[in-house]
Amino acid sequence: MKKIGVAIVGFGTVGAGVAEILTKNHDLLVARTGLDISLAKIADLDITTDRGVKVDPAILCTDAFAAISDPSVDIVVELIGGIGIARKVILAAIDAGKAVVTANKKLLAECGAEIFGRAADKGVDIYFGASVGGGIPIIRVLREGLVGNAVRRINGILNGTCNYILTRMEEEGLPFDDVLADAQRLGYAEANPSLDIDGFDTAHKALILAALSYGVQIPLDSILVEGIRGLDGRDVRYAGELGFKIKLLATIAREDDGIKVFVAPTLVPKTNMLASVSGVFNAALVSCDMADDTLYYGRGAGRFPTASTVVGDIADIAMNLAAGEVRHRNVIPKTGEASALVPASEMRNAFYARLSVIDKPGSLGKFATILGNHGVSIAAAMQKQGDDKPGAVPVVVITGKAREAGVKEALAEILAAGVVAEPPVAYRILKD
Ligand code: HSE
Protein backbone atom coordinates (compact mmCIF):
# COMPACT_ATOMS: atom_id res chain seq x y z
CA MET A 1 0.00 0.00 0.00
CA LYS A 2 1.32 3.43 -0.91
CA LYS A 3 2.47 5.42 2.14
CA ILE A 4 1.83 9.17 2.37
CA GLY A 5 3.78 11.00 5.07
CA VAL A 6 2.29 14.02 6.82
CA ALA A 7 4.17 16.71 8.74
CA ILE A 8 2.22 18.85 11.19
CA VAL A 9 3.86 22.21 11.80
CA GLY A 10 2.29 23.81 14.90
CA PHE A 11 1.27 21.31 17.58
CA GLY A 12 -1.44 23.37 19.26
CA THR A 13 -5.13 22.65 19.68
CA VAL A 14 -5.88 21.88 16.03
CA GLY A 15 -2.49 20.22 15.39
CA ALA A 16 -3.12 17.79 18.22
CA GLY A 17 -6.61 17.16 16.83
CA VAL A 18 -5.18 16.30 13.41
CA ALA A 19 -2.65 13.94 15.04
CA GLU A 20 -5.45 12.23 16.94
CA ILE A 21 -7.72 11.79 13.91
CA LEU A 22 -4.87 10.46 11.74
CA THR A 23 -4.03 7.94 14.47
CA LYS A 24 -7.49 6.99 15.72
CA ASN A 25 -9.18 6.84 12.30
CA HIS A 26 -6.15 5.51 10.42
CA ASP A 27 -7.87 2.29 9.38
CA LEU A 28 -10.99 4.18 8.28
CA LEU A 29 -8.80 6.38 6.09
CA VAL A 30 -7.03 3.31 4.67
CA ALA A 31 -10.38 1.74 3.82
CA ARG A 32 -11.66 4.89 2.16
CA THR A 33 -8.55 6.05 0.30
CA GLY A 34 -6.59 2.84 -0.21
CA LEU A 35 -3.57 4.68 1.18
CA ASP A 36 -1.51 4.51 4.33
CA ILE A 37 -1.71 8.16 5.44
CA SER A 38 0.55 8.48 8.48
CA LEU A 39 2.21 11.09 10.63
CA ALA A 40 5.85 11.44 9.64
CA LYS A 41 6.87 14.57 11.62
CA ILE A 42 5.41 17.00 14.13
CA ALA A 43 7.26 20.31 14.53
CA ASP A 44 6.72 22.82 17.30
CA LEU A 45 8.99 25.00 19.42
CA ASP A 46 7.44 23.33 22.47
CA ILE A 47 7.53 19.55 22.21
CA THR A 48 7.41 18.82 25.92
CA THR A 49 3.89 19.99 26.85
CA ASP A 50 1.34 17.17 26.95
CA ARG A 51 -1.09 17.80 24.06
CA GLY A 52 -3.51 15.11 25.14
CA VAL A 53 -2.68 12.80 22.24
CA LYS A 54 -0.25 9.86 22.07
CA VAL A 55 2.34 10.18 19.31
CA ASP A 56 5.66 8.44 18.67
CA PRO A 57 8.22 10.73 20.42
CA ALA A 58 10.67 10.00 17.59
CA ILE A 59 8.62 12.12 15.15
CA LEU A 60 8.62 15.24 17.35
CA CYS A 61 11.08 17.99 16.44
CA THR A 62 11.60 21.71 16.96
CA ASP A 63 12.91 22.55 13.47
CA ALA A 64 9.99 23.10 11.10
CA PHE A 65 12.26 23.50 8.07
CA ALA A 66 14.06 20.21 8.75
CA ALA A 67 10.65 18.51 9.04
CA ILE A 68 9.54 19.99 5.72
CA SER A 69 12.60 18.76 3.85
CA ASP A 70 12.53 15.28 5.37
CA PRO A 71 12.12 12.76 2.53
CA SER A 72 9.40 10.88 4.42
CA VAL A 73 7.15 13.97 4.28
CA ASP A 74 4.78 14.41 1.32
CA ILE A 75 2.23 16.82 2.81
CA VAL A 76 2.98 19.78 5.11
CA VAL A 77 0.13 20.92 7.38
CA GLU A 78 0.69 24.49 8.58
CA LEU A 79 -1.19 25.16 11.82
CA ILE A 80 0.90 27.94 13.33
CA GLY A 81 -1.43 30.79 12.40
CA GLY A 82 -0.55 34.45 11.81
CA ILE A 83 1.62 35.66 8.98
CA GLY A 84 5.37 35.78 9.83
CA ILE A 85 6.70 32.27 10.33
CA ALA A 86 3.61 30.58 8.87
CA ARG A 87 4.22 32.29 5.51
CA LYS A 88 7.86 31.17 5.52
CA VAL A 89 6.87 27.59 6.36
CA ILE A 90 4.32 27.43 3.54
CA LEU A 91 6.66 28.97 0.97
CA ALA A 92 9.48 26.61 2.05
CA ALA A 93 7.15 23.63 1.71
CA ILE A 94 6.02 24.73 -1.76
CA ASP A 95 9.64 25.30 -2.82
CA ALA A 96 10.50 21.80 -1.58
CA GLY A 97 7.71 20.44 -3.83
CA LYS A 98 5.55 19.38 -0.88
CA ALA A 99 1.77 19.75 -0.96
CA VAL A 100 0.38 22.11 1.68
CA VAL A 101 -2.69 22.18 3.91
CA THR A 102 -3.40 25.29 5.95
CA ALA A 103 -6.23 26.68 8.04
CA ASN A 104 -4.67 30.15 8.07
CA LYS A 105 -7.35 32.60 6.90
CA LYS A 106 -5.37 35.70 7.80
CA LEU A 107 -2.40 34.59 5.71
CA LEU A 108 -4.53 33.59 2.73
CA ALA A 109 -6.61 36.76 2.87
CA GLU A 110 -3.55 38.99 3.07
CA CYS A 111 -0.88 37.04 1.10
CA GLY A 112 -3.07 34.74 -1.02
CA ALA A 113 -1.76 36.02 -4.35
CA GLU A 114 1.86 35.27 -3.43
CA ILE A 115 1.10 31.84 -1.97
CA PHE A 116 -1.24 30.59 -4.68
CA GLY A 117 1.08 32.03 -7.35
CA ARG A 118 4.06 30.15 -5.90
CA ALA A 119 2.06 26.90 -5.60
CA ALA A 120 0.97 27.21 -9.24
CA ASP A 121 4.55 27.88 -10.38
CA LYS A 122 5.87 24.87 -8.51
CA GLY A 123 2.94 22.62 -9.45
CA VAL A 124 1.93 21.63 -5.94
CA ASP A 125 -1.44 21.39 -4.28
CA ILE A 126 -2.46 23.83 -1.58
CA TYR A 127 -5.67 23.17 0.31
CA PHE A 128 -7.28 25.46 2.86
CA GLY A 129 -10.63 23.90 3.72
CA ALA A 130 -10.52 24.76 7.41
CA SER A 131 -9.78 28.45 6.85
CA VAL A 132 -13.51 29.25 6.68
CA GLY A 133 -16.18 27.64 8.83
CA GLY A 134 -13.98 25.20 10.82
CA GLY A 135 -15.82 21.90 10.68
CA ILE A 136 -18.18 22.99 7.88
CA PRO A 137 -16.70 21.95 4.53
CA ILE A 138 -18.00 25.12 2.86
CA ILE A 139 -14.88 25.62 0.75
CA ARG A 140 -15.18 22.17 -0.75
CA VAL A 141 -18.86 22.84 -1.44
CA LEU A 142 -18.01 25.95 -3.46
CA ARG A 143 -15.15 24.26 -5.29
CA GLU A 144 -16.88 20.98 -6.05
CA GLY A 145 -20.57 20.54 -5.30
CA LEU A 146 -21.56 23.98 -6.60
CA VAL A 147 -18.86 24.35 -9.24
CA GLY A 148 -21.48 24.48 -12.00
CA ASN A 149 -23.28 27.40 -10.39
CA ALA A 150 -22.83 31.16 -10.46
CA VAL A 151 -22.92 32.38 -6.86
CA ARG A 152 -25.50 35.11 -6.40
CA ARG A 153 -24.96 35.70 -2.70
CA ILE A 154 -23.45 34.22 0.44
CA ASN A 155 -24.52 35.41 3.86
CA GLY A 156 -22.45 33.89 6.62
CA ILE A 157 -22.16 33.82 10.37
CA LEU A 158 -18.47 32.99 10.37
CA ASN A 159 -17.22 33.87 13.85
CA GLY A 160 -18.29 31.77 16.80
CA THR A 161 -16.96 34.19 19.40
CA CYS A 162 -19.16 37.00 18.12
CA ASN A 163 -22.18 34.76 17.69
CA TYR A 164 -21.77 33.52 21.26
CA ILE A 165 -21.66 37.10 22.58
CA LEU A 166 -24.66 38.19 20.49
CA THR A 167 -26.69 35.16 21.52
CA ARG A 168 -26.13 35.77 25.23
CA MET A 169 -26.87 39.48 24.88
CA GLU A 170 -30.13 38.62 23.18
CA GLU A 171 -31.24 35.69 25.36
CA GLU A 172 -30.14 37.03 28.74
CA GLY A 173 -30.35 40.78 28.15
CA LEU A 174 -26.73 41.17 29.27
CA PRO A 175 -24.44 44.09 28.29
CA PHE A 176 -21.66 43.53 25.75
CA ASP A 177 -18.76 44.03 28.20
CA ASP A 178 -20.13 41.48 30.70
CA VAL A 179 -20.60 38.78 28.05
CA LEU A 180 -17.17 39.45 26.54
CA ALA A 181 -15.54 39.08 29.98
CA ASP A 182 -17.44 35.83 30.50
CA ALA A 183 -16.44 34.55 27.05
CA GLN A 184 -12.80 35.28 27.90
CA ARG A 185 -13.13 33.42 31.21
CA LEU A 186 -14.63 30.42 29.41
CA GLY A 187 -11.94 30.43 26.71
CA TYR A 188 -14.33 31.33 23.86
CA ALA A 189 -12.69 34.73 23.38
CA GLU A 190 -8.98 35.55 23.26
CA ALA A 191 -7.35 37.79 25.87
CA ASN A 192 -6.97 40.25 22.98
CA PRO A 193 -10.33 39.75 21.29
CA SER A 194 -9.88 42.38 18.58
CA LEU A 195 -9.53 40.03 15.58
CA ASP A 196 -12.89 38.48 16.43
CA ILE A 197 -15.03 41.30 17.83
CA ASP A 198 -13.80 44.01 15.46
CA GLY A 199 -14.85 41.85 12.52
CA PHE A 200 -11.46 41.12 10.94
CA ASP A 201 -11.55 37.34 11.38
CA THR A 202 -14.92 37.33 9.60
CA ALA A 203 -13.52 39.68 6.93
CA HIS A 204 -10.58 37.36 6.20
CA LYS A 205 -13.07 34.53 5.69
CA ALA A 206 -15.34 36.72 3.55
CA LEU A 207 -12.42 37.57 1.26
CA ILE A 208 -11.62 33.88 0.79
CA LEU A 209 -15.27 33.14 -0.07
CA ALA A 210 -15.30 36.10 -2.48
CA ALA A 211 -12.13 34.83 -4.15
CA LEU A 212 -13.65 31.37 -4.61
CA SER A 213 -17.01 32.71 -5.76
CA TYR A 214 -15.90 35.45 -8.14
CA GLY A 215 -12.21 34.82 -8.86
CA VAL A 216 -11.13 38.13 -7.34
CA GLN A 217 -8.38 38.97 -4.88
CA ILE A 218 -9.84 41.86 -2.92
CA PRO A 219 -7.61 43.78 -0.49
CA LEU A 220 -8.84 43.83 3.10
CA ASP A 221 -8.66 47.61 3.33
CA SER A 222 -11.09 48.08 0.44
CA ILE A 223 -14.08 46.48 2.14
CA LEU A 224 -16.39 47.71 4.88
CA VAL A 225 -15.61 45.95 8.17
CA GLU A 226 -17.64 46.76 11.26
CA GLY A 227 -17.46 44.57 14.35
CA ILE A 228 -19.69 44.16 17.38
CA ARG A 229 -17.48 45.93 19.94
CA GLY A 230 -19.62 48.08 22.21
CA LEU A 231 -22.94 46.98 20.65
CA ASP A 232 -25.65 48.50 22.84
CA GLY A 233 -28.12 46.12 24.48
CA ARG A 234 -30.91 48.57 23.59
CA ASP A 235 -30.37 47.80 19.90
CA VAL A 236 -30.49 44.07 20.51
CA ARG A 237 -33.78 44.58 22.39
CA TYR A 238 -35.41 46.97 19.91
CA ALA A 239 -34.33 44.78 16.97
CA GLY A 240 -35.96 41.83 18.75
CA GLU A 241 -39.20 43.78 19.22
CA LEU A 242 -39.21 44.53 15.50
CA GLY A 243 -38.77 40.85 14.56
CA PHE A 244 -35.00 40.73 14.00
CA LYS A 245 -31.86 39.27 15.56
CA ILE A 246 -28.56 41.11 15.29
CA LYS A 247 -25.86 38.87 13.79
CA LEU A 248 -22.33 39.67 12.69
CA LEU A 249 -22.85 38.87 9.04
CA ALA A 250 -20.45 38.49 6.14
CA THR A 251 -22.09 39.40 2.87
CA ILE A 252 -20.56 38.34 -0.43
CA ALA A 253 -22.78 39.11 -3.40
CA ARG A 254 -22.80 39.91 -7.07
CA GLU A 255 -25.53 42.30 -8.16
CA ASP A 256 -26.14 44.35 -11.31
CA ASP A 257 -23.78 47.11 -10.19
CA GLY A 258 -20.91 44.83 -9.18
CA ILE A 259 -19.51 42.71 -6.36
CA LYS A 260 -20.31 43.53 -2.75
CA VAL A 261 -18.26 42.23 0.13
CA PHE A 262 -18.74 43.53 3.64
CA VAL A 263 -18.85 42.52 7.28
CA ALA A 264 -21.20 44.24 9.70
CA PRO A 265 -23.65 43.66 12.52
CA THR A 266 -26.85 43.13 10.59
CA LEU A 267 -30.53 42.82 11.50
CA VAL A 268 -31.58 39.36 10.33
CA PRO A 269 -35.34 38.68 10.15
CA LYS A 270 -36.30 35.99 12.67
CA THR A 271 -37.88 34.09 9.78
CA ASN A 272 -34.48 33.73 8.06
CA MET A 273 -32.72 30.44 8.83
CA LEU A 274 -29.56 32.30 9.84
CA ALA A 275 -31.46 33.86 12.76
CA SER A 276 -31.67 30.49 14.46
CA VAL A 277 -27.90 29.97 14.46
CA SER A 278 -27.01 30.39 18.13
CA GLY A 279 -23.96 30.31 20.36
CA VAL A 280 -20.59 29.36 18.92
CA PHE A 281 -22.09 27.81 15.78
CA ASN A 282 -21.38 29.11 12.28
CA ALA A 283 -23.54 28.95 9.16
CA ALA A 284 -23.48 30.05 5.55
CA LEU A 285 -26.51 30.52 3.34
CA VAL A 286 -25.38 30.21 -0.26
CA SER A 287 -27.65 31.37 -3.03
CA CYS A 288 -26.74 30.20 -6.54
CA ASP A 289 -28.26 30.53 -9.99
CA MET A 290 -28.95 26.81 -10.45
CA ALA A 291 -29.10 25.13 -7.04
CA ASP A 292 -30.89 28.16 -5.53
CA ASP A 293 -30.50 28.37 -1.72
CA THR A 294 -28.41 25.87 0.25
CA LEU A 295 -27.50 26.16 3.94
CA TYR A 296 -24.39 24.91 5.76
CA TYR A 297 -24.24 24.80 9.55
CA GLY A 298 -21.79 23.53 12.12
CA ARG A 299 -18.97 24.25 14.51
CA GLY A 300 -16.73 26.96 13.14
CA ALA A 301 -13.87 26.34 15.54
CA GLY A 302 -12.52 23.86 18.04
CA ARG A 303 -10.02 21.01 18.00
CA PHE A 304 -11.90 18.20 16.28
CA PRO A 305 -14.26 20.11 13.96
CA THR A 306 -11.35 22.11 12.49
CA ALA A 307 -9.04 19.08 12.44
CA SER A 308 -11.76 17.09 10.68
CA THR A 309 -11.70 19.49 7.73
CA VAL A 310 -7.88 19.54 7.72
CA VAL A 311 -7.86 15.74 7.52
CA GLY A 312 -10.38 15.90 4.66
CA ASP A 313 -7.85 18.04 2.78
CA ILE A 314 -4.98 15.68 3.65
CA ALA A 315 -6.94 12.69 2.32
CA ASP A 316 -7.80 14.50 -0.91
CA ILE A 317 -4.20 15.52 -1.52
CA ALA A 318 -3.00 12.01 -0.67
CA MET A 319 -5.27 10.62 -3.39
CA ASN A 320 -4.01 13.26 -5.83
CA LEU A 321 -0.42 12.31 -5.04
CA ALA A 322 -1.18 8.63 -5.47
CA ALA A 323 -2.74 9.38 -8.86
CA GLY A 324 0.19 11.60 -9.83
CA GLU A 325 -2.06 14.65 -10.20
CA VAL A 326 -2.15 18.20 -8.95
CA ARG A 327 -5.87 18.87 -8.98
CA HIS A 328 -6.14 22.31 -7.54
CA ARG A 329 -3.06 24.07 -8.76
CA ASN A 330 -5.10 27.10 -9.72
CA VAL A 331 -7.36 26.92 -6.73
CA ILE A 332 -8.53 30.48 -7.12
CA PRO A 333 -8.73 31.12 -10.85
CA LYS A 334 -8.44 34.82 -11.50
CA THR A 335 -11.58 35.31 -13.54
CA GLY A 336 -12.67 38.64 -12.16
CA GLU A 337 -11.20 42.03 -11.41
CA ALA A 338 -11.12 43.53 -7.94
CA SER A 339 -12.23 46.77 -9.63
CA ALA A 340 -15.69 45.17 -9.95
CA LEU A 341 -16.06 45.72 -6.19
CA VAL A 342 -18.73 48.31 -5.39
CA PRO A 343 -17.14 50.89 -3.04
CA ALA A 344 -18.54 50.67 0.48
CA SER A 345 -19.83 54.26 0.32
CA GLU A 346 -22.01 53.41 -2.72
CA MET A 347 -23.62 50.24 -1.37
CA ARG A 348 -27.36 50.48 -0.83
CA ASN A 349 -29.16 48.83 2.06
CA ALA A 350 -32.18 49.36 4.27
CA PHE A 351 -31.06 50.54 7.69
CA TYR A 352 -32.21 50.41 11.30
CA ALA A 353 -31.15 53.64 13.04
CA ARG A 354 -31.57 54.56 16.70
CA LEU A 355 -31.57 58.18 17.71
CA SER A 356 -31.76 59.46 21.26
CA VAL A 357 -33.84 62.48 20.39
CA ILE A 358 -33.84 65.51 22.69
CA ASP A 359 -37.44 65.97 23.76
CA LYS A 360 -38.23 69.47 22.46
CA PRO A 361 -40.52 70.79 19.73
CA GLY A 362 -39.14 70.38 16.24
CA SER A 363 -36.51 67.70 17.00
CA LEU A 364 -38.25 64.96 15.05
CA GLY A 365 -38.93 67.25 12.09
CA LYS A 366 -35.32 68.37 12.04
CA PHE A 367 -33.78 64.93 11.89
CA ALA A 368 -36.35 63.73 9.35
CA THR A 369 -35.43 66.69 7.12
CA ILE A 370 -31.71 65.94 7.41
CA LEU A 371 -32.28 62.30 6.46
CA GLY A 372 -34.38 63.43 3.49
CA ASN A 373 -31.70 65.90 2.36
CA HIS A 374 -29.26 63.00 2.10
CA GLY A 375 -31.63 60.86 0.06
CA VAL A 376 -32.62 58.64 2.98
CA SER A 377 -36.33 57.92 3.09
CA ILE A 378 -38.03 56.84 6.31
CA ALA A 379 -40.07 53.66 5.91
CA ALA A 380 -41.12 53.54 9.59
CA ALA A 381 -40.33 55.48 12.77
CA MET A 382 -41.15 54.38 16.30
CA GLN A 383 -40.71 56.09 19.63
CA LYS A 384 -39.64 53.48 22.18
CA GLN A 385 -39.98 53.32 25.95
CA GLY A 386 -36.39 53.64 27.01
CA ASP A 387 -33.79 54.59 29.52
CA ASP A 388 -32.01 57.28 27.54
CA LYS A 389 -30.51 60.33 29.24
CA PRO A 390 -33.07 62.57 31.04
CA GLY A 391 -34.86 64.74 28.50
CA ALA A 392 -34.15 62.37 25.60
CA VAL A 393 -36.36 59.71 24.03
CA PRO A 394 -35.24 56.77 21.90
CA VAL A 395 -36.58 56.83 18.36
CA VAL A 396 -35.98 53.93 16.01
CA VAL A 397 -36.11 54.56 12.29
CA ILE A 398 -36.28 51.97 9.53
CA THR A 399 -35.11 53.44 6.24
CA GLY A 400 -35.81 52.49 2.67
CA LYS A 401 -32.82 51.33 0.61
CA ALA A 402 -30.29 54.08 1.04
CA ARG A 403 -26.69 54.84 0.04
CA GLU A 404 -24.21 53.98 2.78
CA ALA A 405 -22.54 57.39 2.46
CA GLY A 406 -25.92 59.18 2.61
CA VAL A 407 -26.85 57.50 5.88
CA LYS A 408 -23.46 58.18 7.48
CA GLU A 409 -23.43 61.83 6.40
CA ALA A 410 -27.00 62.34 7.61
CA LEU A 411 -26.28 60.83 11.04
CA ALA A 412 -23.16 62.99 11.44
CA GLU A 413 -25.20 66.08 10.55
CA ILE A 414 -27.97 65.09 12.97
CA LEU A 415 -25.39 64.78 15.76
CA ALA A 416 -23.88 68.18 14.87
CA ALA A 417 -27.36 69.79 14.77
CA GLY A 418 -27.81 69.13 18.50
CA VAL A 419 -31.10 67.25 18.22
CA VAL A 420 -29.78 64.05 19.79
CA ALA A 421 -28.35 63.40 23.25
CA GLU A 422 -25.83 60.77 22.10
CA PRO A 423 -24.31 59.66 18.77
CA PRO A 424 -26.92 57.89 16.62
CA VAL A 425 -26.24 54.30 15.54
CA ALA A 426 -27.24 52.54 12.33
CA TYR A 427 -27.18 48.90 11.25
CA ARG A 428 -28.04 47.34 7.94
CA ILE A 429 -31.10 45.10 7.55
CA LEU A 430 -30.91 41.82 5.64
CA LYS A 431 -33.86 41.56 3.32
CA ASP A 432 -35.60 38.22 3.66
N1 HSE B 1 -11.85 32.88 16.35
C1 HSE B 1 -12.71 32.24 15.43
C2 HSE B 1 -14.13 32.20 15.98
C3 HSE B 1 -12.34 30.82 15.12
O1 HSE B 1 -14.40 32.69 17.08
O2 HSE B 1 -15.00 31.71 15.30
C4 HSE B 1 -11.17 30.75 14.20
O3 HSE B 1 -11.47 31.29 12.95
CSV table of N, CA and C in Angstrom, one decimal, residues 68 73-74 91-100 122-125 321:
chain,number,residue,atom,x,y,z
A,68,ILE,N,10.1,19.8,7.1
A,68,ILE,CA,9.5,20.0,5.7
A,68,ILE,C,10.4,19.3,4.7
A,73,VAL,N,8.3,13.1,4.2
A,73,VAL,CA,7.2,14.0,4.3
A,73,VAL,C,6.7,14.3,2.9
A,74,ASP,N,5.4,14.1,2.6
A,74,ASP,CA,4.8,14.4,1.3
A,74,ASP,C,3.9,15.6,1.4
A,91,LEU,N,5.8,28.7,2.2
A,91,LEU,CA,6.7,29.0,1.0
A,91,LEU,C,7.8,27.9,0.9
A,92,ALA,N,8.4,27.6,2.0
A,92,ALA,CA,9.5,26.6,2.0
A,92,ALA,C,8.9,25.3,1.6
A,93,ALA,N,7.7,24.9,2.1
A,93,ALA,CA,7.2,23.6,1.7
A,93,ALA,C,6.9,23.6,0.2
A,94,ILE,N,6.3,24.7,-0.3
A,94,ILE,CA,6.0,24.7,-1.8
A,94,ILE,C,7.3,24.6,-2.5
A,95,ASP,N,8.3,25.3,-2.1
A,95,ASP,CA,9.6,25.3,-2.8
A,95,ASP,C,10.3,23.9,-2.8
A,96,ALA,N,10.0,23.2,-1.7
A,96,ALA,CA,10.5,21.8,-1.6
A,96,ALA,C,9.6,20.8,-2.4
A,97,GLY,N,8.6,21.3,-3.0
A,97,GLY,CA,7.7,20.4,-3.8
A,97,GLY,C,6.7,19.7,-3.0
A,98,LYS,N,6.5,20.1,-1.7
A,98,LYS,CA,5.5,19.4,-0.9
A,98,LYS,C,4.2,20.0,-1.0
A,99,ALA,N,3.1,19.2,-1.0
A,99,ALA,CA,1.8,19.7,-1.0
A,99,ALA,C,1.5,20.4,0.4
A,100,VAL,N,0.6,21.3,0.4
A,100,VAL,CA,0.4,22.1,1.7
A,100,VAL,C,-1.1,22.1,2.1
A,122,LYS,N,5.1,26.1,-8.9
A,122,LYS,CA,5.9,24.9,-8.5
A,122,LYS,C,5.1,23.6,-8.8
A,123,GLY,N,3.8,23.8,-9.1
A,123,GLY,CA,2.9,22.6,-9.4
A,123,GLY,C,2.6,21.8,-8.2
A,124,VAL,N,2.3,22.4,-7.1
A,124,VAL,CA,1.9,21.6,-5.9
A,124,VAL,C,0.5,22.0,-5.5
A,125,ASP,N,-0.1,21.1,-4.8
A,125,ASP,CA,-1.4,21.4,-4.3
A,125,ASP,C,-1.4,22.2,-3.0
A,321,LEU,N,-1.8,12.7,-4.9
A,321,LEU,CA,-0.4,12.3,-5.0
A,321,LEU,C,-0.3,10.9,-5.6
